Amino acid sequence: MVKARRDAGQTVLHMGFGESPFPVHPRLLKALQKESHQKDYLPTIGLPELREAVASYYERKTGLDTSQFDVIIAPGSKLILYALQMAIEGDLLMPVPSWVSYGPQARMLHRDIIKVPTVLDEAGFHIDPDKLRAVIHAARAEGKNPSKLILNSPSNPTGLTIPEDELQAIARVCQEEDIFIISDEIYGLITFDGHYRSIAKYAPERTSVSSGLSKHLSLGGWRIGIGFIPKAVDGLHSLMSNIASETWSCVPSPIQRTVIEAYRGHEDIEAHIRACTDIHGLMSGFIATGLRNLGIIAPPPQGAFYNYPDFAPYREALAAAAIHTSVDLAGKLMENYGLATLPGTAFGADPGVLTLRLSSCDYDGTAALSALQNGAPLDEDFIDSYAPRVREAVETFGKFIRDNT
Ligand SMILES: Cc1ncc(COP(=O)(O)O)c(C=O)c1O
């Protein structure tokens, strides 16, 4: 629909796709030019020098003892998540809402999906440990085999994080119930308070961590993912390397050699990550405030570049306008207002839950980043100058509410 509208010369305010808009860091650009002649196959689990750089970078960033893990390099963290789902027998405990690919991956592997309820509020993304335990017990009573829990904090679609004490409590339940944890930390370095929180700290013997450079360095198309595989799980690392060997073989050699630089801790790259994160924080905070001012439930995001507003306060009024589901809501916004969003159903929400996922990336990241680097303050004028479509999108929500409620 976005393409059709654009082809017809109509404007689209694009909050549908979540791609970080910033340019390739110049140091990485230079390194890629230097490494472009490289052509050899590399070890399936990744270049040793890169794996070592990744381990020490994460040790410094997170305080994790990375010697408890084997590092694996893959063409994107999505394939690490898929390989893990393949390698670990049993059914998937999946919080709702969750990122769009976890469920389809489980279904492709003929595993059941067991939904775990969550609460989203100003303090973050919550999974009640007692409810988690109850879900595990109920699934077992039905003859299912809940064996792994997938977590994503900061989360896509919510932009919220799981508080530290709750990570600890969830880890304890997983230890007591013998559940493996797949911790998708692809947004781990995009937190607005600058803190890295990983559940792997509390259950290193049963947690895998996956990440990459797609988000904090805006390098999604470079297809580089990293995984920490717990050594304590017997045979898991060799299963993962067999999967790598029989499928993707290795991440392209020029890319692996280049991205070592992204894990050296260079001050210029770290400053670039902080600047991009600050801009993400400005955009998603602005959207959340704008939506709350319209009476929509929109907790302020704590990381990543998404908002997940809930239109529940307008349920009755919207029903009168024939909007009963999140798909109706997204459809109406697209067709009548040129505002592209994703419905909550794409993230596992029941159809009648009136949530949308909004990505806050519809602006020129190169111009915004250079303005910040040249001293432009991160305020509302910054949005008007460098992200006018983000403001227009919030104003369009206002028009939508006035027209339909
Ligand atoms: C929550 C989440 N996990 C994983 C991924 C996959 O990232 P990649 O395969 O580029 O590392 C994405 C990207 O959209 C994501 O949003």
CSV table of C-alpha atoms and ligand atoms in Angstrom, one decimal:
chain,number,residue,atom,x,y,z
A,1,MET,CA,0.0,0.0,0.0
A,2,VAL,CA,2.9,2.4,0.8
A,3,LYS,CA,4.4,1.7,-2.6
A,4,ALA,CA,1.1,2.1,-4.4
A,5,ARG,CA,0.4,5.4,-2.8
A,6,ARG,CA,3.9,6.7,-3.5
A,7,ASP,CA,3.8,5.5,-7.1
A,8,ALA,CA,0.5,7.5,-7.4
A,9,GLY,CA,2.4,10.6,-6.2
A,10,GLN,CA,0.6,10.6,-2.8
A,11,THR,CA,2.6,11.2,0.4
A,12,VAL,CA,3.0,8.6,3.0
A,13,LEU,CA,4.0,9.2,6.6
A,14,HIS,CA,5.9,6.0,7.1
A,15,MET,CA,5.8,4.5,10.6
A,16,GLY,CA,5.6,1.0,9.3
A,17,PHE,CA,9.1,-0.2,8.9
A,18,GLY,CA,11.8,-0.1,11.6
A,19,GLU,CA,15.1,0.7,9.9
A,20,SER,CA,17.5,2.9,11.7
A,21,PRO,CA,18.2,5.8,9.3
A,22,PHE,CA,21.8,6.8,10.1
A,23,PRO,CA,24.7,6.5,7.7
A,24,VAL,CA,27.6,4.0,7.8
A,25,HIS,CA,30.2,5.2,10.2
A,26,PRO,CA,33.2,6.6,8.2
A,27,ARG,CA,35.7,4.3,10.0
A,28,LEU,CA,33.7,1.3,8.9
A,29,LEU,CA,33.3,2.6,5.4
A,30,LYS,CA,37.1,3.0,5.1
A,31,ALA,CA,37.7,-0.5,6.6
A,32,LEU,CA,35.2,-2.0,4.1
A,33,GLN,CA,37.1,-0.4,1.2
A,34,LYS,CA,40.3,-1.8,2.5
A,35,GLU,CA,38.9,-5.3,2.9
A,36,SER,CA,36.8,-5.5,-0.3
A,37,HIS,CA,39.3,-7.8,-2.0
A,38,GLN,CA,38.9,-10.5,0.6
A,39,LYS,CA,37.1,-13.5,-0.8
A,40,ASP,CA,38.0,-16.7,1.1
A,41,TYR,CA,35.5,-18.8,3.1
A,42,LEU,CA,36.0,-18.2,6.7
A,43,PRO,CA,35.4,-20.6,9.7
A,44,THR,CA,31.7,-21.3,9.9
A,45,ILE,CA,31.3,-19.9,13.4
A,46,GLY,CA,33.3,-16.7,12.5
A,47,LEU,CA,36.7,-15.2,12.2
A,48,PRO,CA,38.6,-15.9,15.5
A,49,GLU,CA,39.8,-12.3,15.7
A,50,LEU,CA,36.2,-11.0,15.4
A,51,ARG,CA,34.9,-13.5,17.9
A,52,GLU,CA,37.5,-12.4,20.4
A,53,ALA,CA,36.8,-8.7,19.8
A,54,VAL,CA,33.0,-9.3,20.3
A,55,ALA,CA,33.6,-11.2,23.6
A,56,SER,CA,35.8,-8.5,25.1
A,57,TYR,CA,33.5,-5.7,23.9
A,58,TYR,CA,30.5,-7.3,25.5
A,59,GLU,CA,32.5,-8.0,28.6
A,60,ARG,CA,33.2,-4.3,28.9
A,61,LYS,CA,29.7,-3.1,28.0
A,62,THR,CA,27.7,-5.6,30.0
A,63,GLY,CA,29.9,-6.9,32.8
A,64,LEU,CA,29.1,-10.4,31.6
A,65,ASP,CA,31.8,-13.0,32.1
A,66,THR,CA,31.9,-13.9,28.4
A,67,SER,CA,34.3,-16.8,29.1
A,68,GLN,CA,31.1,-18.8,29.9
A,69,PHE,CA,29.9,-18.5,26.3
A,70,ASP,CA,31.0,-19.5,22.8
A,71,VAL,CA,30.7,-16.6,20.4
A,72,ILE,CA,29.2,-17.3,17.0
A,73,ILE,CA,29.0,-15.0,14.0
A,74,ALA,CA,26.0,-15.3,11.6
A,75,PRO,CA,24.4,-13.4,8.7
A,76,GLY,CA,22.1,-11.5,11.0
A,77,SER,CA,20.8,-12.3,14.5
A,78,LYS,CA,17.6,-13.5,12.9
A,79,LEU,CA,19.4,-16.7,11.7
A,80,ILE,CA,20.9,-17.2,15.1
A,81,LEU,CA,17.4,-17.1,16.6
A,82,TYR,CA,16.2,-19.5,14.0
A,83,ALA,CA,19.2,-21.9,14.5
A,84,LEU,CA,18.6,-21.8,18.3
A,85,GLN,CA,14.9,-22.5,17.9
A,86,MET,CA,16.0,-25.5,15.7
A,87,ALA,CA,18.7,-26.7,18.1
A,88,ILE,CA,16.6,-26.6,21.2
A,89,GLU,CA,13.8,-29.2,21.2
A,90,GLY,CA,10.4,-28.3,22.6
A,91,ASP,CA,7.9,-25.6,22.5
A,92,LEU,CA,8.4,-21.8,22.6
A,93,LEU,CA,7.2,-19.6,25.4
A,94,MET,CA,6.6,-16.3,23.7
A,95,PRO,CA,5.6,-13.1,25.4
A,96,VAL,CA,2.8,-11.1,23.8
A,97,PRO,CA,3.5,-8.7,22.2
A,98,SER,CA,6.7,-10.0,20.5
A,99,TRP,CA,8.6,-9.3,17.4
A,100,VAL,CA,7.1,-10.6,14.2
A,101,SER,CA,9.5,-13.4,13.3
A,102,TYR,CA,9.6,-15.5,16.5
A,103,GLY,CA,6.2,-17.2,16.0
A,104,PRO,CA,6.7,-18.0,12.3
A,105,GLN,CA,10.1,-19.4,13.0
A,106,ALA,CA,8.6,-21.7,15.7
A,107,ARG,CA,5.8,-22.8,13.3
A,108,MET,CA,8.3,-23.5,10.5
A,109,LEU,CA,10.0,-25.9,12.9
A,110,HIS,CA,6.6,-27.5,13.9
A,111,ARG,CA,6.9,-26.3,17.5
A,112,ASP,CA,4.0,-25.0,19.5
A,113,ILE,CA,3.8,-21.4,20.6
A,114,ILE,CA,2.8,-20.8,24.2
A,115,LYS,CA,1.8,-17.2,24.8
A,116,VAL,CA,3.0,-15.4,27.9
A,117,PRO,CA,1.0,-12.4,29.0
A,118,THR,CA,2.8,-9.1,29.7
A,119,VAL,CA,1.9,-5.7,31.2
A,120,LEU,CA,3.2,-2.5,29.6
A,121,ASP,CA,3.3,0.7,31.6
A,122,GLU,CA,5.4,3.7,32.5
A,123,ALA,CA,8.0,1.5,34.3
A,124,GLY,CA,8.5,-0.8,31.3
A,125,PHE,CA,7.6,-4.2,30.0
A,126,HIS,CA,6.7,-6.7,32.7
A,127,ILE,CA,6.3,-10.5,32.8
A,128,ASP,CA,4.9,-11.6,36.2
A,129,PRO,CA,7.2,-14.5,37.3
A,130,ASP,CA,4.2,-16.2,39.0
A,131,LYS,CA,2.1,-16.0,35.8
A,132,LEU,CA,5.1,-17.3,33.8
A,133,ARG,CA,5.3,-20.3,36.1
A,134,ALA,CA,1.6,-20.9,35.8
A,135,VAL,CA,1.7,-20.7,32.0
A,136,ILE,CA,4.6,-23.3,32.1
A,137,HIS,CA,2.6,-25.6,34.4
A,138,ALA,CA,-0.6,-25.3,32.4
A,139,ALA,CA,1.2,-26.0,29.1
A,140,ARG,CA,2.8,-29.2,30.6
A,141,ALA,CA,-0.7,-30.3,31.9
A,142,GLU,CA,-1.9,-30.0,28.3
A,143,GLY,CA,0.9,-32.3,27.2
A,144,LYS,CA,3.1,-29.6,25.7
A,145,ASN,CA,6.8,-29.3,26.2
A,146,PRO,CA,7.7,-25.7,27.1
A,147,SER,CA,11.5,-25.7,26.9
A,148,LYS,CA,12.6,-22.2,25.9
A,149,LEU,CA,11.5,-18.6,26.6
A,150,ILE,CA,12.3,-15.8,24.2
A,151,LEU,CA,12.9,-12.3,25.6
A,152,ASN,CA,13.6,-9.1,23.8
A,153,SER,CA,14.5,-6.1,25.9
A,154,PRO,CA,14.5,-3.2,24.8
A,155,SER,CA,11.6,-4.6,22.9
A,156,ASN,CA,10.3,-4.4,19.4
A,157,PRO,CA,7.3,-3.5,19.3
A,158,THR,CA,7.1,-1.6,22.6
A,159,GLY,CA,10.3,0.3,23.0
A,160,LEU,CA,10.2,-0.7,26.6
A,161,THR,CA,12.7,-2.6,28.7
A,162,ILE,CA,12.2,-5.3,31.4
A,163,PRO,CA,13.3,-3.9,34.7
A,164,GLU,CA,16.5,-5.4,36.2
A,165,ASP,CA,14.8,-7.0,39.3
A,166,GLU,CA,12.2,-8.6,37.0
A,167,LEU,CA,15.0,-10.1,34.8
A,168,GLN,CA,16.4,-11.6,37.9
A,169,ALA,CA,13.0,-13.1,39.0
A,170,ILE,CA,12.3,-14.4,35.5
A,171,ALA,CA,15.8,-16.1,35.4
A,172,ARG,CA,15.0,-17.8,38.7
A,173,VAL,CA,11.7,-19.2,37.4
A,174,CYS,CA,13.6,-20.5,34.3
A,175,GLN,CA,16.2,-22.1,36.5
A,176,GLU,CA,13.6,-23.8,38.7
A,177,GLU,CA,11.5,-24.9,35.7
A,178,ASP,CA,14.5,-25.9,33.5
A,179,ILE,CA,13.7,-23.5,30.7
A,180,PHE,CA,16.3,-22.2,28.3
A,181,ILE,CA,16.3,-18.4,27.7
A,182,ILE,CA,16.8,-17.0,24.2
A,183,SER,CA,17.6,-13.3,25.0
A,184,ASP,CA,17.3,-11.2,21.8
A,185,GLU,CA,19.4,-8.1,22.7
A,186,ILE,CA,19.5,-6.6,19.3
A,187,TYR,CA,18.5,-3.2,20.8
A,188,GLY,CA,20.7,-3.7,23.9
A,189,LEU,CA,22.9,-0.8,23.1
A,190,ILE,CA,20.0,1.6,22.3
A,191,THR,CA,18.8,2.4,25.8
A,192,PHE,CA,17.9,6.0,26.6
A,193,ASP,CA,19.4,5.7,30.2
A,194,GLY,CA,22.6,4.2,28.8
A,195,HIS,CA,22.3,1.1,30.9
A,196,TYR,CA,22.8,-2.4,29.4
A,197,ARG,CA,20.6,-5.0,31.1
A,198,SER,CA,21.0,-8.7,30.3
A,199,ILE,CA,19.2,-11.6,31.8
A,200,ALA,CA,22.4,-13.6,31.0
A,201,LYS,CA,23.9,-12.1,34.1
A,202,TYR,CA,21.4,-14.0,36.3
A,203,ALA,CA,21.3,-17.3,34.4
A,204,PRO,CA,24.5,-17.6,32.3
A,205,GLU,CA,24.3,-21.4,32.3
A,206,ARG,CA,21.0,-21.4,30.3
A,207,THR,CA,20.9,-18.1,28.4
A,208,SER,CA,21.9,-17.4,24.8
A,209,VAL,CA,22.3,-13.7,23.9
A,210,SER,CA,22.0,-12.6,20.3
A,211,SER,CA,22.7,-9.2,18.8
A,212,GLY,CA,24.5,-7.6,15.9
A,213,LEU,CA,25.0,-4.3,14.2
A,214,SER,CA,21.7,-3.8,12.4
A,215,LYS,CA,20.3,-1.4,14.9
A,216,HIS,CA,22.8,0.6,16.9
A,217,LEU,CA,25.1,1.0,13.9
A,218,SER,CA,22.2,1.0,11.3
A,219,LEU,CA,23.8,-1.8,9.3
A,220,GLY,CA,20.9,-4.1,8.7
A,221,GLY,CA,21.8,-4.8,5.1
A,222,TRP,CA,25.4,-5.8,6.1
A,223,ARG,CA,23.9,-9.0,7.6
A,224,ILE,CA,26.1,-9.4,10.6
A,225,GLY,CA,24.8,-11.1,13.8
A,226,ILE,CA,26.5,-12.3,16.9
A,227,GLY,CA,25.5,-14.9,19.4
A,228,PHE,CA,26.7,-16.0,22.8
A,229,ILE,CA,26.0,-19.7,23.3
A,230,PRO,CA,26.3,-20.9,26.9
A,231,LYS,CA,29.1,-23.5,27.3
A,232,ALA,CA,27.1,-25.2,30.1
A,233,VAL,CA,24.5,-26.5,27.7
A,234,ASP,CA,26.1,-29.7,26.5
A,235,GLY,CA,26.4,-30.0,22.7
A,236,LEU,CA,24.6,-26.8,21.9
A,237,HIS,CA,27.6,-25.1,20.4
A,238,SER,CA,28.4,-28.0,18.2
A,239,LEU,CA,24.8,-28.2,17.0
A,240,MET,CA,24.9,-24.4,16.2
A,241,SER,CA,28.1,-24.8,14.3
A,242,ASN,CA,26.7,-27.8,12.4
A,243,ILE,CA,23.6,-25.7,11.4
A,244,ALA,CA,26.0,-22.9,10.3
A,245,SER,CA,28.1,-25.3,8.3
A,246,GLU,CA,25.2,-26.9,6.5
A,247,THR,CA,23.4,-23.6,5.7
A,248,TRP,CA,25.1,-20.2,5.6
A,249,SER,CA,28.7,-21.4,5.6
A,250,CYS,CA,30.1,-18.1,6.8
A,251,VAL,CA,29.3,-14.4,6.9
A,252,PRO,CA,31.0,-12.7,3.9
A,253,SER,CA,34.7,-12.2,4.5
A,254,PRO,CA,35.0,-8.5,3.8
A,255,ILE,CA,32.2,-7.8,6.3
A,256,GLN,CA,33.6,-9.9,9.1
A,257,ARG,CA,37.0,-8.3,8.7
A,258,THR,CA,35.5,-4.8,8.6
A,259,VAL,CA,33.3,-5.1,11.6
A,260,ILE,CA,36.1,-6.0,13.9
A,261,GLU,CA,36.5,-2.2,14.0
A,262,ALA,CA,33.0,-1.9,15.4
A,263,TYR,CA,34.0,-4.0,18.4
A,264,ARG,CA,37.2,-2.3,19.3
A,265,GLY,CA,35.6,0.3,21.4
A,266,HIS,CA,36.9,3.2,19.3
A,267,GLU,CA,35.7,6.5,20.9
A,268,ASP,CA,34.4,7.9,17.6
A,269,ILE,CA,32.2,4.9,17.0
A,270,GLU,CA,30.9,4.9,20.6
A,271,ALA,CA,30.1,8.6,20.3
A,272,HIS,CA,28.2,7.8,17.0
A,273,ILE,CA,26.2,5.1,18.8
A,274,ARG,CA,25.3,7.6,21.6
A,275,ALA,CA,24.4,10.3,19.2
A,276,CYS,CA,22.1,8.0,17.2
A,277,THR,CA,20.5,6.7,20.4
A,278,ASP,CA,19.9,10.3,21.6
A,279,ILE,CA,18.1,11.1,18.4
A,280,HIS,CA,16.0,7.9,18.6
A,281,GLY,CA,15.1,8.9,22.2
A,282,LEU,CA,14.1,12.4,21.1
A,283,MET,CA,11.8,11.0,18.3
A,284,SER,CA,10.1,8.3,20.2
A,285,GLY,CA,9.7,10.5,23.3
A,286,PHE,CA,8.1,13.2,21.2
A,287,ILE,CA,5.7,10.7,19.6
A,288,ALA,CA,4.7,9.2,23.0
A,289,THR,CA,4.0,12.7,24.5
A,290,GLY,CA,2.0,13.7,21.5
A,291,LEU,CA,-0.1,10.6,21.7
A,292,ARG,CA,-0.6,10.9,25.4
A,293,ASN,CA,-1.8,14.4,24.9
A,294,LEU,CA,-4.5,13.0,22.6
A,295,GLY,CA,-5.7,10.6,25.3
A,296,ILE,CA,-4.0,7.5,23.8
A,297,ILE,CA,-2.1,5.1,26.1
A,298,ALA,CA,1.5,5.5,25.2
A,299,PRO,CA,4.2,4.8,27.8
A,300,PRO,CA,7.5,6.7,27.1
A,301,PRO,CA,9.9,4.4,25.3
A,302,GLN,CA,13.1,3.4,27.1
A,303,GLY,CA,15.0,2.2,24.1
A,304,ALA,CA,15.0,1.1,20.4
A,305,PHE,CA,12.9,3.2,18.0
A,306,TYR,CA,9.3,2.2,18.5
A,307,ASN,CA,6.1,3.2,20.2
A,308,TYR,CA,3.3,0.8,20.8
A,309,PRO,CA,0.3,2.9,21.6
A,310,ASP,CA,-3.0,1.5,22.8
A,311,PHE,CA,-6.2,3.1,21.6
A,312,ALA,CA,-8.4,1.4,24.3
A,313,PRO,CA,-9.6,4.7,25.7
A,314,TYR,CA,-11.4,5.3,22.4
A,315,ARG,CA,-12.7,1.8,21.9
A,316,GLU,CA,-16.4,2.7,21.9
A,317,ALA,CA,-16.1,5.8,19.8
A,318,LEU,CA,-13.9,3.9,17.3
A,319,ALA,CA,-16.4,1.1,17.1
A,320,ALA,CA,-19.0,3.6,16.1
A,321,ALA,CA,-16.6,4.5,13.2
A,322,ALA,CA,-16.5,0.7,12.3
A,323,ILE,CA,-13.0,0.3,13.8
A,324,HIS,CA,-13.1,-2.8,15.9
A,325,THR,CA,-9.6,-4.3,15.5
A,326,SER,CA,-6.0,-3.2,15.2
A,327,VAL,CA,-6.2,-4.2,11.5
A,328,ASP,CA,-9.2,-1.9,11.0
A,329,LEU,CA,-7.3,0.9,12.8
A,330,ALA,CA,-4.1,0.5,10.7
A,331,GLY,CA,-6.2,0.1,7.5
A,332,LYS,CA,-8.1,3.3,8.2
A,333,LEU,CA,-5.0,5.3,9.0
A,334,MET,CA,-3.3,4.1,5.8
A,335,GLU,CA,-6.3,4.6,3.4
A,336,ASN,CA,-7.7,7.8,4.7
A,337,TYR,CA,-4.7,9.6,6.2
A,338,GLY,CA,-1.6,8.2,4.4
A,339,LEU,CA,-0.2,7.1,7.7
A,340,ALA,CA,1.5,3.7,7.6
A,341,THR,CA,1.6,1.7,10.8
A,342,LEU,CA,1.6,-2.0,11.8
A,343,PRO,CA,-1.4,-3.5,13.7
A,344,GLY,CA,-0.8,-5.2,17.0
A,345,THR,CA,-1.9,-8.5,15.5
A,346,ALA,CA,1.4,-8.7,13.7
A,347,PHE,CA,3.0,-9.0,17.2
A,348,GLY,CA,0.7,-11.6,18.5
A,349,ALA,CA,-1.9,-9.4,20.1
A,350,ASP,CA,-5.6,-10.5,19.9
A,351,PRO,CA,-7.4,-8.8,17.0
A,352,GLY,CA,-9.6,-6.7,19.3
A,353,VAL,CA,-6.7,-5.2,21.2
A,354,LEU,CA,-6.3,-1.7,19.6
A,355,THR,CA,-2.6,-1.4,19.5
A,356,LEU,CA,-0.3,-0.3,16.7
A,357,ARG,CA,3.5,-0.4,16.3
A,358,LEU,CA,5.0,2.9,15.2
A,359,SER,CA,8.5,3.1,14.0
A,360,SER,CA,10.1,6.6,14.6
A,361,CYS,CA,12.5,6.5,11.7
A,362,ASP,CA,10.8,8.5,8.9
A,363,TYR,CA,13.5,11.2,8.6
A,364,ASP,CA,16.9,11.8,7.0
A,365,GLY,CA,19.3,10.3,9.5
A,366,THR,CA,22.4,11.7,7.8
A,367,ALA,CA,21.1,15.3,8.1
A,368,ALA,CA,19.9,14.8,11.6
A,369,LEU,CA,23.1,13.2,12.8
A,370,SER,CA,25.3,15.9,11.3
A,371,ALA,CA,23.1,18.6,12.8
A,372,LEU,CA,23.5,17.1,16.3
A,373,GLN,CA,27.3,16.8,15.7
A,374,ASN,CA,27.3,20.4,14.8
A,375,GLY,CA,25.7,21.4,18.1
A,376,ALA,CA,22.0,21.6,17.3
A,377,PRO,CA,20.1,21.0,20.6
A,378,LEU,CA,17.8,18.0,20.8
A,379,ASP,CA,14.5,19.9,21.2
A,380,GLU,CA,11.2,20.4,19.3
A,381,ASP,CA,12.9,22.7,16.8
A,382,PHE,CA,15.2,19.8,15.9
A,383,ILE,CA,12.1,17.8,15.1
A,384,ASP,CA,10.7,20.6,12.9
A,385,SER,CA,14.0,21.1,11.1
A,386,TYR,CA,15.1,17.5,10.7
A,387,ALA,CA,12.1,15.2,11.2
A,388,PRO,CA,9.0,17.2,9.9
A,389,ARG,CA,7.2,14.0,8.9
A,390,VAL,CA,7.5,12.7,12.5
A,391,ARG,CA,5.6,15.9,13.7
A,392,GLU,CA,3.2,15.6,10.8
A,393,ALA,CA,2.5,12.0,11.8
A,394,VAL,CA,1.6,13.0,15.4
A,395,GLU,CA,-0.6,15.8,14.1
A,396,THR,CA,-2.3,13.3,11.8
A,397,PHE,CA,-3.1,11.1,14.7
A,398,GLY,CA,-4.8,14.2,16.2
A,399,LYS,CA,-6.8,14.7,13.1
A,400,PHE,CA,-7.8,11.0,13.1
A,401,ILE,CA,-9.0,11.2,16.7
A,402,ARG,CA,-11.0,14.3,16.0
A,403,ASP,CA,-12.6,12.9,12.8
A,404,ASN,CA,-13.5,9.5,14.3
A,405,THR,CA,-14.4,9.9,17.9
B,1,LIG,C1,13.5,-7.7,17.8
B,1,LIG,C2,14.3,-8.0,16.6
B,1,LIG,N1,15.1,-9.1,16.7
B,1,LIG,C3,15.9,-9.5,15.7
B,1,LIG,C4,15.9,-8.7,14.5
B,1,LIG,C5,16.8,-9.2,13.4
B,1,LIG,O1,17.9,-8.4,13.2
B,1,LIG,P1,19.1,-8.9,12.3
B,1,LIG,O2,18.8,-10.2,11.7
B,1,LIG,O3,19.3,-7.8,11.3
B,1,LIG,O4,20.3,-9.0,13.2
B,1,LIG,C6,15.2,-7.5,14.4
B,1,LIG,C7,15.2,-6.7,13.2
B,1,LIG,O5,14.2,-6.2,12.7
B,1,LIG,C8,14.3,-7.2,15.5
B,1,LIG,O6,13.6,-6.1,15.5
